[in-house]
Short mmCIF file of C-alpha atoms in Angstrom, two decimals:
data_model
loop_
_atom_site.label_atom_id
_atom_site.label_comp_id
_atom_site.label_asym_id
_atom_site.label_seq_id
_atom_site.Cartn_x
_atom_site.Cartn_y
_atom_site.Cartn_z
CA MET A 1 34.85 -22.81 -41.58
CA LEU A 2 33.06 -22.78 -45.45
CA ARG A 3 33.72 -19.17 -47.06
CA PHE A 4 31.44 -18.43 -49.96
CA THR A 5 30.62 -15.59 -52.02
CA LEU A 6 26.40 -14.21 -52.52
CA LEU A 7 25.90 -12.67 -55.80
CA ILE A 8 22.60 -10.86 -55.42
CA LEU A 9 22.23 -8.86 -58.89
CA LEU A 10 20.42 -5.55 -58.18
CA PRO A 11 19.68 -2.76 -60.72
CA VAL A 12 21.76 0.51 -59.71
CA LEU A 13 18.89 3.42 -59.69
CA ALA A 14 19.76 7.32 -59.49
CA GLY A 15 20.21 7.54 -55.84
CA GLY A 16 19.63 4.09 -54.57
CA ALA A 17 22.75 2.32 -55.45
CA CYS A 18 23.68 -1.44 -54.46
CA SER A 19 27.30 -2.63 -53.97
CA LEU A 20 28.32 -5.88 -53.75
CA THR A 21 30.58 -7.04 -50.68
CA ASP A 22 31.60 -10.61 -50.13
CA GLU A 23 28.79 -10.81 -47.67
CA VAL A 24 25.82 -8.90 -48.56
CA PRO A 25 24.71 -5.95 -50.77
CA HIS A 26 25.11 -2.63 -49.52
CA VAL A 27 22.30 0.00 -50.09
CA THR A 28 22.99 3.61 -49.97
CA GLY A 29 21.15 6.98 -51.30
CA ASN A 30 17.50 5.51 -51.14
CA ASP A 31 16.23 8.57 -49.63
CA THR A 32 13.21 9.57 -51.57
CA CYS A 33 10.39 8.04 -53.83
CA GLU A 34 12.54 9.33 -56.89
CA SER A 35 15.51 7.08 -55.61
CA PRO A 36 14.37 3.82 -54.35
CA ALA A 37 16.22 0.58 -53.88
CA PRO A 38 14.54 -2.45 -55.49
CA LEU A 39 13.97 -5.46 -53.56
CA PRO A 40 14.40 -8.36 -55.79
CA SER A 41 11.80 -10.87 -56.32
CA GLY A 42 12.09 -13.39 -53.37
CA GLY A 43 13.64 -11.42 -51.06
CA GLY A 44 17.23 -11.18 -50.13
CA LEU A 45 19.77 -9.64 -46.97
CA PHE A 46 20.90 -6.03 -47.31
CA GLU A 47 22.95 -3.89 -45.43
CA GLY A 48 21.38 -0.15 -45.20
CA SER A 49 23.30 3.15 -44.76
CA MET A 50 21.11 6.17 -43.57
CA LYS A 51 23.98 8.59 -44.41
CA GLY A 52 23.21 11.64 -46.15
CA LEU A 53 19.20 10.50 -45.91
CA GLN A 54 16.44 12.78 -44.49
CA ASP A 55 13.31 12.66 -42.64
CA ASP A 56 10.86 12.72 -45.56
CA PHE A 57 8.13 10.78 -44.17
CA GLN A 58 5.99 10.71 -41.10
CA LEU A 59 5.22 7.15 -40.54
CA SER A 60 1.99 6.35 -39.25
CA CYS A 61 2.95 4.21 -36.06
CA SER A 62 6.13 6.31 -35.00
CA GLU A 63 6.71 9.80 -34.25
CA ALA A 64 10.53 9.75 -34.35
CA ALA A 65 12.05 12.29 -36.31
CA ASN A 66 14.63 9.70 -37.81
CA PRO A 67 15.83 9.63 -41.64
CA ASP A 68 14.09 7.12 -43.76
CA ALA A 69 14.82 4.61 -46.66
CA VAL A 70 12.83 3.69 -49.44
CA TYR A 71 12.35 0.40 -51.24
CA THR A 72 9.96 -0.99 -53.75
CA PHE A 73 8.98 -4.10 -55.33
CA THR A 74 6.27 -5.90 -57.14
CA THR A 75 4.30 -8.59 -56.80
CA THR A 76 2.47 -10.15 -60.05
CA GLU A 77 0.52 -13.08 -58.27
CA ARG A 78 -0.95 -12.85 -54.35
CA SER A 79 2.32 -13.22 -52.27
CA ARG A 80 3.23 -13.57 -48.45
CA VAL A 81 5.62 -11.10 -47.68
CA TRP A 82 8.08 -11.18 -44.26
CA ILE A 83 10.17 -8.49 -43.77
CA ARG A 84 12.57 -7.68 -40.40
CA SER A 85 15.09 -4.59 -39.69
CA PHE A 86 17.94 -4.85 -37.62
CA GLY A 87 19.75 -1.66 -36.20
CA LYS A 88 23.68 -1.05 -36.19
CA GLY A 89 24.05 -0.51 -32.16
CA ARG A 90 20.53 0.60 -31.29
CA PRO A 91 17.16 -0.81 -32.97
CA THR A 92 15.42 0.78 -35.95
CA ALA A 93 12.47 2.87 -35.23
CA ALA A 94 9.93 1.41 -37.70
CA LEU A 95 8.80 -0.12 -41.10
CA HIS A 96 5.72 1.02 -43.31
CA LEU A 97 4.32 -0.91 -45.94
CA LYS A 98 2.25 0.60 -48.87
CA GLN A 99 0.64 -0.40 -51.97
CA GLY A 100 0.75 1.85 -55.02
CA GLY A 101 4.20 3.64 -54.14
CA CYS A 102 5.21 5.99 -51.61
CA GLY A 103 1.68 7.67 -51.91
CA GLY A 104 -0.22 4.69 -51.98
CA ALA A 105 -2.71 3.67 -48.99
CA SER A 106 -1.08 2.29 -46.00
CA VAL A 107 -1.05 -1.56 -45.66
CA LYS A 108 0.79 -2.00 -42.63
CA CYS A 109 2.85 -0.13 -40.23
CA ASP A 110 4.85 -1.67 -37.15
CA LYS A 111 7.72 -0.29 -34.62
CA THR A 112 9.93 -1.55 -32.25
CA THR A 113 8.62 -2.53 -28.95
CA THR A 114 10.13 -3.01 -25.35
CA SER A 115 8.65 -5.12 -22.67
CA GLY A 116 9.67 -6.45 -19.31
CA PHE A 117 10.06 -4.91 -15.95
CA LEU A 118 13.34 -5.97 -14.60
CA THR A 119 14.71 -7.51 -17.49
CA HIS A 120 13.69 -5.31 -20.89
CA THR A 121 13.08 -7.48 -24.14
CA THR A 122 13.24 -5.33 -27.20
CA VAL A 123 11.73 -6.64 -30.62
CA GLU A 124 12.58 -4.66 -33.76
CA PRO A 125 10.00 -4.04 -36.44
CA GLN A 126 8.72 -7.13 -39.04
CA ILE A 127 6.03 -7.26 -41.48
CA LEU A 128 4.73 -10.65 -41.75
CA MET A 129 1.61 -10.85 -44.25
CA GLU A 130 -0.29 -12.11 -47.63
CA VAL A 131 -0.97 -9.11 -50.18
CA ASP A 132 -2.52 -8.81 -53.26
CA PRO A 133 -0.94 -8.17 -57.01
CA GLY A 134 0.69 -5.00 -57.02
CA GLU A 135 3.45 -2.09 -56.78
CA TYR A 136 4.50 -1.44 -53.13
CA ALA A 137 7.06 0.89 -51.28
CA LEU A 138 8.46 0.13 -48.05
CA LEU A 139 10.06 2.68 -45.81
CA VAL A 140 12.60 2.30 -43.14
CA ASP A 141 12.71 4.75 -40.60
CA SER A 142 16.04 4.46 -38.43
CA ALA A 143 18.64 7.01 -36.68
CA VAL A 144 21.26 4.38 -37.29
CA ASP A 145 22.84 1.92 -40.34
CA TYR A 146 20.68 -1.05 -40.52
CA THR A 147 20.26 -4.98 -41.79
CA LEU A 148 17.07 -5.46 -43.71
CA ARG A 149 15.82 -9.48 -44.20
CA SER A 150 13.10 -10.09 -46.73
CA SER A 151 11.40 -12.92 -47.97
CA ILE A 152 8.83 -12.18 -50.72
CA GLY A 153 7.35 -15.70 -52.44
CA PRO A 154 3.38 -16.81 -53.66
CA VAL A 155 0.56 -17.77 -52.18
CA ARG A 156 -0.21 -20.97 -53.88
CA GLU A 157 -3.05 -23.89 -53.86
CA VAL A 158 -1.38 -27.36 -53.86
CA SER A 159 -3.02 -30.54 -54.46
CA GLY A 160 -1.88 -33.83 -56.00
CA ASN A 161 1.35 -34.30 -54.18
CA ASP A 162 0.66 -37.54 -52.52
CA GLY A 163 3.70 -39.94 -52.71
CA CYS A 164 7.68 -38.85 -53.94
CA GLU A 165 6.84 -39.16 -57.54
CA ALA A 166 4.67 -36.44 -57.38
CA ALA A 167 6.39 -34.26 -54.64
CA TYR A 168 5.41 -30.74 -55.61
CA GLU A 169 8.02 -28.39 -56.22
CA ILE A 170 8.82 -25.48 -54.45
CA PRO A 171 10.24 -22.22 -56.19
CA PRO A 172 13.15 -20.70 -55.07
CA GLU A 173 11.59 -17.62 -53.42
CA GLY A 174 9.59 -20.25 -51.47
CA GLY A 175 6.44 -18.58 -50.14
CA ILE A 176 2.97 -20.15 -48.60
CA PHE A 177 1.68 -23.31 -49.60
CA LYS A 178 -1.86 -24.39 -49.15
CA GLY A 179 -3.56 -27.72 -49.28
CA ASP A 180 -6.25 -30.67 -47.82
CA LEU A 181 -4.44 -33.63 -46.40
CA ARG A 182 -7.89 -35.47 -46.53
CA GLU A 183 -7.32 -35.72 -49.98
CA ALA A 184 -3.80 -37.69 -49.58
CA SER A 185 -3.06 -41.56 -48.74
CA ASP A 186 -1.00 -42.71 -45.49
CA ASP A 187 2.51 -43.43 -47.18
CA ALA A 188 5.13 -42.45 -44.94
CA ALA A 189 6.27 -43.38 -41.34
CA LEU A 190 8.20 -40.67 -39.59
CA ARG A 191 10.53 -41.19 -36.60
CA CYS A 192 8.72 -37.85 -34.46
CA GLY A 193 5.18 -37.10 -33.86
CA LYS A 194 2.48 -38.55 -31.84
CA VAL A 195 0.90 -41.65 -33.37
CA THR A 196 -1.29 -43.72 -31.19
CA SER A 197 -4.61 -44.44 -33.09
CA SER A 198 -4.71 -46.90 -35.82
CA VAL A 199 -6.61 -44.60 -38.21
CA PRO A 200 -4.94 -43.54 -41.51
CA HIS A 201 -2.15 -40.75 -41.09
CA PRO A 202 -2.42 -38.97 -44.68
CA ASP A 203 0.97 -37.09 -45.90
CA VAL A 204 2.16 -34.93 -48.76
CA VAL A 205 5.58 -34.66 -50.38
CA PHE A 206 7.28 -31.44 -51.26
CA THR A 207 10.75 -30.65 -52.76
CA PHE A 208 13.31 -27.74 -53.66
CA GLN A 209 16.55 -27.62 -54.88
CA LEU A 210 19.35 -24.98 -53.01
CA HIS A 211 22.27 -23.66 -55.39
CA GLN A 212 24.10 -22.13 -52.47
CA LYS A 213 24.10 -22.49 -48.78
CA ARG A 214 21.05 -21.11 -47.27
CA ARG A 215 18.95 -20.72 -44.00
CA VAL A 216 15.81 -22.23 -44.81
CA LEU A 217 12.32 -22.10 -42.62
CA ILE A 218 9.85 -24.32 -43.00
CA ASN A 219 6.57 -23.92 -40.75
CA ASN A 220 3.00 -25.78 -41.05
CA GLU A 221 0.38 -23.34 -39.59
CA PRO A 222 -3.17 -25.21 -39.69
CA GLU A 223 -5.95 -23.30 -41.52
CA TYR A 224 -8.26 -22.61 -38.39
CA GLY A 225 -11.87 -21.22 -38.58
CA LEU A 226 -13.03 -22.32 -42.77
CA GLY A 227 -15.61 -24.85 -41.88
CA ALA A 228 -13.04 -27.55 -42.37
CA PRO A 229 -10.83 -29.73 -39.92
CA TYR A 230 -7.24 -28.94 -39.35
CA ALA A 231 -4.18 -31.34 -38.14
CA ASP A 232 -1.63 -31.13 -35.89
CA THR A 233 1.73 -32.39 -38.24
CA ALA A 234 4.95 -33.40 -38.38
CA ILE A 235 7.88 -32.52 -40.83
CA SER A 236 10.33 -34.78 -41.92
CA LEU A 237 13.51 -33.74 -44.29
CA ARG A 238 15.94 -35.61 -46.56
CA LYS A 239 18.53 -35.02 -48.88
CA GLY A 240 18.97 -36.62 -52.16
CA SER A 241 16.34 -39.31 -52.18
CA CYS A 242 12.70 -38.60 -51.25
CA GLU A 243 13.07 -42.13 -49.42
CA GLY A 244 16.36 -41.54 -47.72
CA ALA A 245 17.47 -40.83 -44.29
CA GLU A 246 15.98 -38.57 -42.18
CA LEU A 247 18.18 -35.19 -41.82
CA LEU A 248 15.37 -33.74 -39.77
CA CYS A 249 11.97 -34.36 -37.89
CA ASN A 250 9.94 -31.91 -35.84
CA SER A 251 6.39 -32.36 -34.83
CA TYR A 252 3.60 -30.29 -33.25
CA SER A 253 3.73 -32.18 -30.10
CA SER A 254 7.71 -32.39 -29.69
CA ALA A 255 7.93 -28.45 -30.23
CA GLY A 256 5.20 -27.56 -28.08
CA SER A 257 1.76 -25.85 -28.01
CA SER A 258 2.71 -22.54 -28.92
CA VAL A 259 5.03 -23.56 -32.04
CA MET A 260 4.00 -25.59 -35.26
CA ALA A 261 5.49 -28.12 -36.93
CA GLY A 262 8.63 -26.74 -38.72
CA PHE A 263 12.65 -25.89 -38.56
CA ASP A 264 14.70 -23.31 -38.97
CA SER A 265 18.35 -24.88 -40.49
CA ILE A 266 21.19 -23.93 -42.63
CA LEU A 267 21.30 -26.25 -45.10
CA GLU A 268 23.97 -27.43 -47.83
CA PRO A 269 23.56 -27.05 -51.42
CA GLY A 270 21.67 -29.94 -52.94
CA ARG A 271 17.87 -31.44 -53.69
CA TYR A 272 15.72 -31.76 -50.66
CA TYR A 273 12.44 -33.68 -50.08
CA PHE A 274 10.14 -33.24 -47.11
CA HIS A 275 6.99 -34.93 -46.01
CA LEU A 276 4.48 -33.38 -44.28
CA ASP A 277 2.63 -35.92 -42.07
CA THR A 278 0.12 -35.84 -39.85
CA GLU A 279 -0.18 -37.15 -35.75
CA ASP A 280 -2.78 -37.63 -33.59
CA SER A 281 -4.11 -34.54 -31.16
CA ASN A 282 -6.70 -33.74 -28.53
CA ASN A 283 -8.05 -31.05 -30.97
CA ALA A 284 -9.40 -33.43 -34.50
CA GLY A 285 -8.40 -35.93 -36.19
CA PRO A 286 -5.45 -36.84 -38.18
CA THR A 287 -6.02 -35.19 -41.09
CA GLY A 288 -7.36 -31.51 -42.39
CA LEU A 289 -5.95 -28.06 -43.87
CA TYR A 290 -2.38 -27.01 -43.53
CA ARG A 291 -0.82 -23.77 -44.57
CA LEU A 292 2.87 -24.45 -45.17
CA ASP A 293 5.41 -21.13 -44.91
CA VAL A 294 8.52 -21.59 -46.71
CA ARG A 295 11.33 -18.98 -46.50
CA PHE A 296 14.96 -19.66 -48.37
CA LEU A 297 16.92 -16.92 -47.08
CA PRO A 298 21.23 -16.04 -47.30
CA ALA A 299 22.76 -16.54 -43.98
CA THR A 300 24.71 -13.99 -42.47
CA GLU A 301 28.23 -14.59 -41.38
CA ALA A 302 27.25 -15.12 -37.73
CA GLU A 303 24.83 -17.73 -38.77
CA LEU A 304 27.25 -19.57 -40.85
CA GLU A 305 29.70 -19.83 -38.30
CA ASN A 306 27.42 -21.10 -35.78
CA ALA A 307 26.30 -23.50 -37.97
CA GLY A 308 29.67 -24.71 -37.96
#
């Protein structure tokens, strides 16, 4: 089994210390707004301890009397924020995101939910949204130690990436990338996706570089309700060469109507390319707007073992 050391460099703040292990940073002492732990640009994976922390905040979506931990981060452009927490032994209670620091305006609060009658399903809290530039505080409400996973990346408009020579470079922090397939030509033929008509199926190309083994999530959700058509799509991933053999191919039609085109995989270091292509749909012609969500996440030990 391949093992590696994940190094994420974080400043040590008074009271909010981060210590490195062979797997993920451990965060302790981030009890108040005066001693928060920073979430780095791009996000990461952290082990949080509630030892010695107090119940300093009343979260708007949870009445639980649990200790809370404080994190902060800053965005310099409109960004996609995705944060999830997982409790050790029992769920964390809630996550609360505020703009302007601890005393700022509430942006979103989410708590653990349980559903089902005979078989209960527990969904721990998560925050997934686009935010404006600014300073943010994240409050983690939990009675137990927890794992925090975050991904923070820009929201950008993309154009001109029509073909391998013009592939758009996705930054290491990932993000949301929006574009219009009506501006592209039909250059690629993928091994997945429903193509039954003779009309052109335009495609665009993206590329990214991994310097460490990473869990990579790529998902395209068409832009609905903007007065323009949207497209059902397929995504094809290649390594090393833009025109090399496909590693993965997934489409809207093959994934099912409730899942958009994309994949969630552990990838080795290297240069990758992927085509976002269109397929025939009952909803619209094979062209239109897209909204691509890309996340590069440190993989947990369990995820590495499952990946072989």
